[in-house]
Coordinates of C-alpha atoms and ligand atoms in Angstrom, one line a residue:
X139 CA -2.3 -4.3 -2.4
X140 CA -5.7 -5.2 -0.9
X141 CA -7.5 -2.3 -2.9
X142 CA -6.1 -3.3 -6.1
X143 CA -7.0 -7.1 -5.6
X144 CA -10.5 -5.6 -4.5
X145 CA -10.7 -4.0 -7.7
X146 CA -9.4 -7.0 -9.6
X147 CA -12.3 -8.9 -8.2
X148 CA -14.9 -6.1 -8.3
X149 CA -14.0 -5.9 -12.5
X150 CA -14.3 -9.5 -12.9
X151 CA -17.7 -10.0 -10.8
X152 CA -18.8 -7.1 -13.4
X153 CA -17.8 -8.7 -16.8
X154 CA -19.9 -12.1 -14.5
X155 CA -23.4 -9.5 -14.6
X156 CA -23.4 -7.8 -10.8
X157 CA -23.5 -4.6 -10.1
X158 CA -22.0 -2.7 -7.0
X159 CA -24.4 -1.8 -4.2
X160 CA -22.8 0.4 -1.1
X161 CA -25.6 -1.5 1.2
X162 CA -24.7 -5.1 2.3
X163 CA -28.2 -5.3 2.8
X164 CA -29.2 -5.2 -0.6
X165 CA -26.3 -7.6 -1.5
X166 CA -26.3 -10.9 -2.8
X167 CA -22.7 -11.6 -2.1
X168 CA -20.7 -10.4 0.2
X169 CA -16.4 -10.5 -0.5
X170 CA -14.5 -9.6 2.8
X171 CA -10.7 -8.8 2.1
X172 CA -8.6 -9.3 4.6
X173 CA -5.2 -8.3 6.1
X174 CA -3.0 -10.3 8.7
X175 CA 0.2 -8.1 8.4
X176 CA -0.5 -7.6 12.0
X177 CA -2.4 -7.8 15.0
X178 CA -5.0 -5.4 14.5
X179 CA -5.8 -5.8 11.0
X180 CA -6.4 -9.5 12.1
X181 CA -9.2 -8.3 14.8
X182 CA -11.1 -6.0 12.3
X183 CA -11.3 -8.4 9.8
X184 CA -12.6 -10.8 12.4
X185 CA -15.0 -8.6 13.5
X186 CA -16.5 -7.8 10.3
X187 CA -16.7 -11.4 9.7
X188 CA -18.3 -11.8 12.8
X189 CA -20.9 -8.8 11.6
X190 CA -21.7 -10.3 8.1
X191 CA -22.1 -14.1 9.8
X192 CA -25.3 -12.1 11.4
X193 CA -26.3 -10.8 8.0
X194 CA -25.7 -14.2 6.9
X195 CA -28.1 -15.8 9.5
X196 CA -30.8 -13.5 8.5
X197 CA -30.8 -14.1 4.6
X198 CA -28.9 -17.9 4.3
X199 CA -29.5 -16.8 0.6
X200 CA -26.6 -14.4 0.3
X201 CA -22.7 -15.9 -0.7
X202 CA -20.4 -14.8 1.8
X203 CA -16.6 -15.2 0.9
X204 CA -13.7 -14.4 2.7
X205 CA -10.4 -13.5 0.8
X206 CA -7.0 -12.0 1.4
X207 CA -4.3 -13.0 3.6
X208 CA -6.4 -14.3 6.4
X209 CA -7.8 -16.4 4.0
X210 CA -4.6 -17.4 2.5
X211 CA -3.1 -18.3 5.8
X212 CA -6.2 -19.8 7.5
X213 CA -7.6 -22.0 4.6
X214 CA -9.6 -24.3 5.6
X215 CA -9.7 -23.4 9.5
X216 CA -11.7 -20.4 8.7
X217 CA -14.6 -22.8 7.3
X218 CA -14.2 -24.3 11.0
X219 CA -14.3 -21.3 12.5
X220 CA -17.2 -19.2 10.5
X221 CA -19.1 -22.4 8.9
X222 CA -21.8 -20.6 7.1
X223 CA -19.1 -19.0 4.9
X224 CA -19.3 -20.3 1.5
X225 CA -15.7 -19.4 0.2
X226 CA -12.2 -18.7 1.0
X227 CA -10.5 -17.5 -1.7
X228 CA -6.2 -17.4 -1.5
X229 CA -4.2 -14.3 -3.4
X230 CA -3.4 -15.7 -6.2
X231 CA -6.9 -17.4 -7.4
X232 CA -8.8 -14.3 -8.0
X233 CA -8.8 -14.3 -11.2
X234 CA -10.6 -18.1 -10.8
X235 CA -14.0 -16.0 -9.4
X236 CA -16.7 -17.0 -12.1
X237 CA -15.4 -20.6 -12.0
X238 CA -16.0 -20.6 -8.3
X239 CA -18.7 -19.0 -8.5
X240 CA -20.5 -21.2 -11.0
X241 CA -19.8 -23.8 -8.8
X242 CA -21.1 -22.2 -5.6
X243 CA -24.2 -21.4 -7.3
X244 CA -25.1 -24.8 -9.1
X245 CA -23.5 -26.9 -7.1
X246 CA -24.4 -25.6 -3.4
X247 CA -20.9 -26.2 -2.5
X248 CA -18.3 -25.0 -0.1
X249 CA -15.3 -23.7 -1.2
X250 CA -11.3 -23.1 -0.7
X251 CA -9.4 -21.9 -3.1
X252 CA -6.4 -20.8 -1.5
X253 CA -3.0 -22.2 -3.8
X254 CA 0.1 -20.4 -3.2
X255 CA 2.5 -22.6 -5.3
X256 CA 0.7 -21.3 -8.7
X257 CA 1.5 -17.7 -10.4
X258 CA -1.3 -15.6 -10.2
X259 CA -4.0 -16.9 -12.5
X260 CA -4.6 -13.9 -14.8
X261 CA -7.5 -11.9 -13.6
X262 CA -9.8 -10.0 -16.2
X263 CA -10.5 -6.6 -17.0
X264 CA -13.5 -4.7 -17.5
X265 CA -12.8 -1.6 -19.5
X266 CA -15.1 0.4 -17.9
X267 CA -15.1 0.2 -14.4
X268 CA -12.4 2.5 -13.5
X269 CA -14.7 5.4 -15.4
X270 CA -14.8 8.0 -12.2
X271 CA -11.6 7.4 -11.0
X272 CA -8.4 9.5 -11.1
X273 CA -6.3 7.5 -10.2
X274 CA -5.5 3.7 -9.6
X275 CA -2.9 0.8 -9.1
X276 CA -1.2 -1.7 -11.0
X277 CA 0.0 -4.5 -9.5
X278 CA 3.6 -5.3 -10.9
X279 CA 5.1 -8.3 -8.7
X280 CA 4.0 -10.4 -5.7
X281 CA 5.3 -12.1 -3.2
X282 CA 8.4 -11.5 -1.2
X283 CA 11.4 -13.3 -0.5
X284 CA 13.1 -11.5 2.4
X285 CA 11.9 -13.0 4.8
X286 CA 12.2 -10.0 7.6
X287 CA 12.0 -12.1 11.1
X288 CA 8.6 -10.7 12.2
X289 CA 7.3 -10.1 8.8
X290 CA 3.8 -12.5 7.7
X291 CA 4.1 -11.4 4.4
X292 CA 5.9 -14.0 2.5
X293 CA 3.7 -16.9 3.9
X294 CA 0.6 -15.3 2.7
X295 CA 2.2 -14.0 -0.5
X296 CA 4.4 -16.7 -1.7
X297 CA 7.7 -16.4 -3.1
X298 CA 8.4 -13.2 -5.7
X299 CA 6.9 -13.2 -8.8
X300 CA 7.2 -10.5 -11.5
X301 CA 4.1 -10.0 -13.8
X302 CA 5.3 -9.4 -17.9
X303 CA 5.9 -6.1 -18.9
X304 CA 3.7 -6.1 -21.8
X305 CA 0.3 -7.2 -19.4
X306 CA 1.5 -4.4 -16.8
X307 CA 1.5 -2.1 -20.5
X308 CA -1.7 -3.4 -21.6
X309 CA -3.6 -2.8 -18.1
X310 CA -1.7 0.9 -18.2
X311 CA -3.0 1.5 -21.4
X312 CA -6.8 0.2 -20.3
X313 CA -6.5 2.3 -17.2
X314 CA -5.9 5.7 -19.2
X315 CA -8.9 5.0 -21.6
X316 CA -10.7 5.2 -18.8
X317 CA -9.5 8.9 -17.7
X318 CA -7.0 7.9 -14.8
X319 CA -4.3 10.3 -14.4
X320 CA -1.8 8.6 -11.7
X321 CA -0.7 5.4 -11.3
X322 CA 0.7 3.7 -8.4
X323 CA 2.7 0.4 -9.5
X324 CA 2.6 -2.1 -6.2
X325 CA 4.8 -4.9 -5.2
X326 CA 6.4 -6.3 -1.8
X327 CA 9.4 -5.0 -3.0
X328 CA 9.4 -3.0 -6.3
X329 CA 13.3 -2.9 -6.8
X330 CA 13.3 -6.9 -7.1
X331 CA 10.9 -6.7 -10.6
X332 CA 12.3 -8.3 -13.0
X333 CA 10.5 -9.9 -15.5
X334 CA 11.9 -13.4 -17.8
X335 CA 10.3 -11.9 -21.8
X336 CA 12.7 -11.7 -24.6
X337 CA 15.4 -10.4 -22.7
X338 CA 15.1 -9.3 -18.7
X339 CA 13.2 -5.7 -17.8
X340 CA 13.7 -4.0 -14.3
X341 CA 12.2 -2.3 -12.3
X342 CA 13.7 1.2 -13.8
X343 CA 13.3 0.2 -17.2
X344 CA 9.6 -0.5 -16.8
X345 CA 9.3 2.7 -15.3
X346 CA 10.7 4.3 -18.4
X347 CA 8.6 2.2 -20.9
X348 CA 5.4 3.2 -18.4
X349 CA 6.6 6.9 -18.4
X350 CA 6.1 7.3 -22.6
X351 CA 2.6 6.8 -22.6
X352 CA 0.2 9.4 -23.4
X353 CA -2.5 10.6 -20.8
X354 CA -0.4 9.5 -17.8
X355 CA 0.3 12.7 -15.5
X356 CA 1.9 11.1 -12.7
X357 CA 3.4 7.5 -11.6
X358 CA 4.0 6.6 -8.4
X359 CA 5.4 3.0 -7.1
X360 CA 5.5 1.6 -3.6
X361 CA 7.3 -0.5 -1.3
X362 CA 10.8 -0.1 -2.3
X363 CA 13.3 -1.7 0.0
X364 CA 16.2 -0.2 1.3
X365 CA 18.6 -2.5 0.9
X366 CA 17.6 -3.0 -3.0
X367 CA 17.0 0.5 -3.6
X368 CA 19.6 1.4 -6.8
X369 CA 21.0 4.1 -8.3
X370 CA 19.5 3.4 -11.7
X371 CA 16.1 3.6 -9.6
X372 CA 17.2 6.9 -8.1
X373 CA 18.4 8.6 -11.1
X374 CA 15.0 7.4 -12.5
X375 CA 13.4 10.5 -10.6
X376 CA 16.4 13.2 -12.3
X377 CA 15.0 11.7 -15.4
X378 CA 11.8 11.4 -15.9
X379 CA 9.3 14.3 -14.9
X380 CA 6.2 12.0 -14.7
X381 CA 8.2 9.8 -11.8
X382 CA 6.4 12.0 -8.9
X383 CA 9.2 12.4 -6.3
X384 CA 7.9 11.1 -3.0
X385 CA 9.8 7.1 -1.8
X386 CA 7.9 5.5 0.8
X387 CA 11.3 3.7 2.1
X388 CA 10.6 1.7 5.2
X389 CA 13.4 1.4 7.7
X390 CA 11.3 -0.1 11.0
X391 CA 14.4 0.9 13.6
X392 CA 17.3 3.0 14.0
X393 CA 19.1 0.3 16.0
X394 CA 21.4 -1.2 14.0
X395 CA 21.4 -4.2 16.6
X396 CA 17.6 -4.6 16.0
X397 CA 18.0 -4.3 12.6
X398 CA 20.2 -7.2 12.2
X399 CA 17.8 -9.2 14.4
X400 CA 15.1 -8.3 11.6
X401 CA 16.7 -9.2 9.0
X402 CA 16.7 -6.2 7.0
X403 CA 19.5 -6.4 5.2
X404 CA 21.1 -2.5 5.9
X405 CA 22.5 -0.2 8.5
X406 CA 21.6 3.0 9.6
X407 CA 24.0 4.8 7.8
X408 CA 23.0 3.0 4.7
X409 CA 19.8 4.3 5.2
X410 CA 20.7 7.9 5.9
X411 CA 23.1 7.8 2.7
X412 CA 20.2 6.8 0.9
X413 CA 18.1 9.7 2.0
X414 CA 20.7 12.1 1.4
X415 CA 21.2 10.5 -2.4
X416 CA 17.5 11.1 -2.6
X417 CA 17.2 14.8 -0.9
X418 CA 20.3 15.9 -3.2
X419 CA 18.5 15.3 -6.5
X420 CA 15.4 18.3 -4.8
X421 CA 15.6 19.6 -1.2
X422 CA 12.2 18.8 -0.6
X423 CA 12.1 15.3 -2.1
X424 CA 9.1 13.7 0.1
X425 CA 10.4 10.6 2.1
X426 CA 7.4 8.4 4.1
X427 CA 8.5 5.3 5.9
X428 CA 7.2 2.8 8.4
X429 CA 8.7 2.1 11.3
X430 CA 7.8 -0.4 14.7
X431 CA 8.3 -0.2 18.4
X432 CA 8.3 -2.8 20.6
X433 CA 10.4 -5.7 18.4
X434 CA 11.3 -8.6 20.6
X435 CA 14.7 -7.7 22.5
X436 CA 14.4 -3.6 22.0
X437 CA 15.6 -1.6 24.8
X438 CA 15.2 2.1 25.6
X439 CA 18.7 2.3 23.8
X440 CA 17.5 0.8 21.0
X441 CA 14.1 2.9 21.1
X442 CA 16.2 6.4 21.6
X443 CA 18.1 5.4 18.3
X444 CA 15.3 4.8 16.3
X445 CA 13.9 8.9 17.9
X446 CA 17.2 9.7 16.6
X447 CA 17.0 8.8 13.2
X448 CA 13.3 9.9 12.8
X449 CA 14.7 13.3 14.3
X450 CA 18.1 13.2 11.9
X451 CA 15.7 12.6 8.9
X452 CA 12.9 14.3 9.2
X453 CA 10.0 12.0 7.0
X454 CA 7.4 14.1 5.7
X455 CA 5.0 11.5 7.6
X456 CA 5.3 7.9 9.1
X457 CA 3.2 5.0 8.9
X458 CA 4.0 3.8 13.0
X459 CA 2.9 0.2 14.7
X460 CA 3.2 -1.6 17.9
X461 CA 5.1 -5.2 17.1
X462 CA 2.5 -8.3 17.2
X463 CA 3.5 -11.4 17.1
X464 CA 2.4 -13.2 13.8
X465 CA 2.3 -16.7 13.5
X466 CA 4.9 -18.9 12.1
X467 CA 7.3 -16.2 11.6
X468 CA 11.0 -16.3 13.3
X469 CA 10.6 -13.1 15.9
X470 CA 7.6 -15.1 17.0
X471 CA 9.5 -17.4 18.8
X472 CA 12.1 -14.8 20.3
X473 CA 12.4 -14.0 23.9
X474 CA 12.6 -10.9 25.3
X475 CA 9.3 -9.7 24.5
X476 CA 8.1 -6.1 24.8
X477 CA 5.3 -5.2 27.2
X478 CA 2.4 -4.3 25.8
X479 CA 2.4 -0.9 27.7
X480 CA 5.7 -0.2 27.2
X481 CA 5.0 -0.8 23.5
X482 CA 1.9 2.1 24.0
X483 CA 4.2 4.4 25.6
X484 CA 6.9 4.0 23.2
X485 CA 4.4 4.8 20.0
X486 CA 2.7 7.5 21.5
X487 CA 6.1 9.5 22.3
X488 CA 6.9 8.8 18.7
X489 CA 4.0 9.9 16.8
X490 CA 4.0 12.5 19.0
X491 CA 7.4 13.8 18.1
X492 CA 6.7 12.9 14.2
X493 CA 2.9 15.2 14.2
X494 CA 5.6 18.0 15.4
X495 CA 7.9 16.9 11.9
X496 CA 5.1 16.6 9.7
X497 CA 4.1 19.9 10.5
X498 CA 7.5 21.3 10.4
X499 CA 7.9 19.7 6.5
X500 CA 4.1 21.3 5.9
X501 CA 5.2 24.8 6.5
X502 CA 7.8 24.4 4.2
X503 CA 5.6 24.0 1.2
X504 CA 3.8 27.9 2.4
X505 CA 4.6 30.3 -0.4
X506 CA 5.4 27.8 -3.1
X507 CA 3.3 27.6 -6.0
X508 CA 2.6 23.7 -6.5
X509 CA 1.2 21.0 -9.2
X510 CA -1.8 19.3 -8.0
X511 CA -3.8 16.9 -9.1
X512 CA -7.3 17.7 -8.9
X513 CA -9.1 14.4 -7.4
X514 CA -12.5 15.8 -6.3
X515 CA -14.1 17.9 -3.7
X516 CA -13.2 18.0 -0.2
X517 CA -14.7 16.4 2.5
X518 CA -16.5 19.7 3.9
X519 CA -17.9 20.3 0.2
X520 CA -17.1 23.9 -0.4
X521 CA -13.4 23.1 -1.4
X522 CA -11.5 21.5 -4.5
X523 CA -9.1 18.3 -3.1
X524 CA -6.4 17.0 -4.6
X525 CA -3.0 16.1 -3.7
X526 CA 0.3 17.8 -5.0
X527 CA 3.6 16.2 -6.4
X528 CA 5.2 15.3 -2.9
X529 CA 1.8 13.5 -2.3
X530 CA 0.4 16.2 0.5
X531 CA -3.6 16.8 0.3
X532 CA -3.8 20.3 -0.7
X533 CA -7.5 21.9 -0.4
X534 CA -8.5 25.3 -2.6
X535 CA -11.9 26.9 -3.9
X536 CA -12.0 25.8 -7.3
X537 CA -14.7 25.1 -10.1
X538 CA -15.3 21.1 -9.8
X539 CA -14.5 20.6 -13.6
X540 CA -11.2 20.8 -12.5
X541 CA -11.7 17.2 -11.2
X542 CA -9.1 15.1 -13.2
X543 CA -6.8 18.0 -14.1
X544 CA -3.4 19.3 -13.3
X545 CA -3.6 22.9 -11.4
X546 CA -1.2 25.6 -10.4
X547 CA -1.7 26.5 -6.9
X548 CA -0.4 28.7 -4.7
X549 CA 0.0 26.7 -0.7
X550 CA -0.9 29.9 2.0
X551 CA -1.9 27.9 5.1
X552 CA 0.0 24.2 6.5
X553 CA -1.6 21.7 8.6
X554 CA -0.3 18.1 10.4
X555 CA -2.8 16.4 7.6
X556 CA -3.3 19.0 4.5
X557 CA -2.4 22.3 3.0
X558 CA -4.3 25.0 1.7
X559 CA -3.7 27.1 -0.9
X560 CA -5.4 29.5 -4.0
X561 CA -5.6 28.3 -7.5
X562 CA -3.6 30.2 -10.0
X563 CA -6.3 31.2 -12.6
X564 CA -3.8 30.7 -15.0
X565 CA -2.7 27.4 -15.0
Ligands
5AD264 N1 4.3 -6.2 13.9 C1 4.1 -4.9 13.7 N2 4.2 -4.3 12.5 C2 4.5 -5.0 11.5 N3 4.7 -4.7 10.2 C3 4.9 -5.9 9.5 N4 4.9 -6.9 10.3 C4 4.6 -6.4 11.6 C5 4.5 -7.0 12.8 N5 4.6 -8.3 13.0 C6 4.7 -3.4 9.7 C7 6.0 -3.0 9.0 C8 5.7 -3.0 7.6 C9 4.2 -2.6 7.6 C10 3.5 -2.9 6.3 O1 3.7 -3.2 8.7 O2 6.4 -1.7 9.5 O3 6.5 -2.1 6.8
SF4_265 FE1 7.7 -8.3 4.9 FE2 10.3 -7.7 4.8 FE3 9.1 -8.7 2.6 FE4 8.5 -6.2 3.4 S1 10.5 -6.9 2.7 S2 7.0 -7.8 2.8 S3 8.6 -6.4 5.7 S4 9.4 -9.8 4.5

């Protein structure tokens, strides 16, 4: 979500007259996005504040802005904190950048932008900016209104809103004039979309309205929630072969105890059945997830259920944290907290046992021949990169105007982060 509301802002400080620089020296405003969905993102945004204040001290000149959720959730305290910032800008006022700004500029002022009660304020395109990309994201609702007892996320993000389907359409249509290939749509939750025009669309309809048009390869969506996830949604992937088939479907425990103390909404068993739903429409239908240790109250019980359930399901990979506190929310004030080393211990046996699943899922792909998207060269040079339908990074020798393209290629060697494979010539 962060990327895409970077991009939002880096199309609309074009159509104002800058240009990118990857220096921050040569910069004449500096926009830090920020994350607060936990602990750690919190420090590394702080400490790049922290760097660019120096910048700032050197060259007052420069505009330095802070956006995001940090932002959203600090307001005015960041200006307290960091007072030679010049703006804070809140999630939904991007699309007020010039306006600010023009103020900034003419007025020498400070400013905080950061209103949650609004809709978004629509945020302009610039029809050329996603030129070398392959692929990008569409934002399709924001805001959540679950309310999961640990979870930041609706106090930074307000209250769900669905964007029309006809501006999600429009932006599609932009994107593919540009030469993007793959879409990702983005929401809190994607399964709550529904948007209010002439009569109500959801979630799987918009999917099918996105799938008809021309030059899109591939659409992906992300975060759908368990407990909203339908069967319209699922038979979207039987029916429509541009739906890639990959859900990243977090499920945080296997404790069914500790799950009711988030406030998730499902069991484990709902979970599994929704996983096997998934897997019967293809064997190797790609599940991702995200999962936590350490939640307020969780014992080695409740630990050994959620090893269980990563063991019973075997994700193709897992996004894995150590619970943090976040301010305001409802596990905040539980008792029972985890220690932190415990929490360490806990994470480490469980990526440890996952690097050992995503390896075993890996393999499986050896001796298939697979679609991949060509996105550009690898990181050592010499190979093609690219990543195939069940979103693994598969490397081959290839010429690089393959870049943008849909390739055969045939997977020989697995590894925990990529596969490798030979291009079929005849693709
Ligand atoms: N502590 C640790 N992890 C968290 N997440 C969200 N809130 C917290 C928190 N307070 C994780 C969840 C979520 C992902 C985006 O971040 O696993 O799915
Ligand atoms: Fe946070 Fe839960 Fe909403 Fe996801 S569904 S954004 S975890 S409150």
């Amino acid at each position: 979500m962060n990327e895409y509301d970077s991009d939002c802002l880096g199309q609309q400080l074009m159509n104002y007259g800058l240009t990118a620089t990857d220096n921050h020296e040569d910069a004449g405003l500096i926009m830090i996005n920020t994350c607060t969905v936990r602990a750690k993102a919190q420090q590394k945004a702080f400490s790049l504040i922290g760097r660019m204040m120096t910048v700032k001290k050197r060259r007052p000149d420069i505009i330095l802005g802070i956006m995001g959720c940090i932002a959203q959730q600090k307001g005015i305290d960041l200006l307290k904190k960091f007072p030679d910032v010049d703006l804070i800008l809140g999630t939904r006022e991007i699309g007020r950048i010039s306006q600010i700004l023009d103020r900034i500029i003419k007025g020498n002022e400070k400013i905080v932008a950061t209103d949650l009660s609004i809709k978004s304020i629509p945020r302009e395109r610039h029809d050329g900016y996603f030129r070398n990309r392959i692929k990008s994201y569409i934002s399709i609702m924001e805001g959540c209104n679950n309310f999961c007892s640990y979870c930041i996320v609706p106090y930074v993000r307000g209250r769900e809103v669905s964007r029309s389907s006809q501006e999600i359409m429009e932006e599609a249509k932009s994107l593919l004039s540009q030469g993007i290939k793959e879409i990702t749509l983005l929401g809190q939750n994607v399964n709550s979309y529904l948007s209010a025009e002439r009569e109500e669309i959801t979630f799987p309809m918009l999917l099918r309205m996105l799938s008809g048009l021309n030059g899109l390869n591939r659409i992906r969506f992300t975060t759908s929630h368990p407990k909203d996830l339908s069967d319209d949604l699922i038979n979207c992937f039987k029916e429509l072969p541009v739906l890639c088939p990959h859900i990243h479907l977090p499920f945080q425990s296997g404790s069914d105890r500790i799950l009711r103390m988030m406030n998730r909404g499902y069991s484990r068993e709902q979970y599994i059945a929704l996983i096997t739903k998934l897997r019967d429409i293809r064997p190797d239908f790609a599940i991702t997830s995200d999962v936590m240790v350490g939640f307020p109250g969780e014992s080695d019980k409740d630990f050994q259920m959620t090893i269980d359930l990563i063991r019973t399901i075997e994700f193709d990979n897992l996004f894995s944290f150590k619970y943090s506190d976040r301010k305001g929310t409802f596990s905040e004030k539980m008792d029972k907290k985890v220690d932190e080393h415990e929490k360490s211990s806990r994470l480490s046996i469980l990526q440890s046992i996952q690097k050992e699943i995503t390896l075993k899922r890996n393999i499986k792909h050896i001796g298939k021949e697979e679609e991949v998207l060509v996105e550009g060269e690898s990181k050592k040079g010499v190979l093609l990169t690219g990543r195939n339908e069940t979103n693994q990074i598969v490397n081959f020798l290839g010429d690089i105007k393959l870049i943008g393209s849909l390739v055969k290629v045939f997977i020989k060697r697995a590894f925990i982060n990529s596969l490798q494979g030979i291009l079929n010539k005849n693709h």
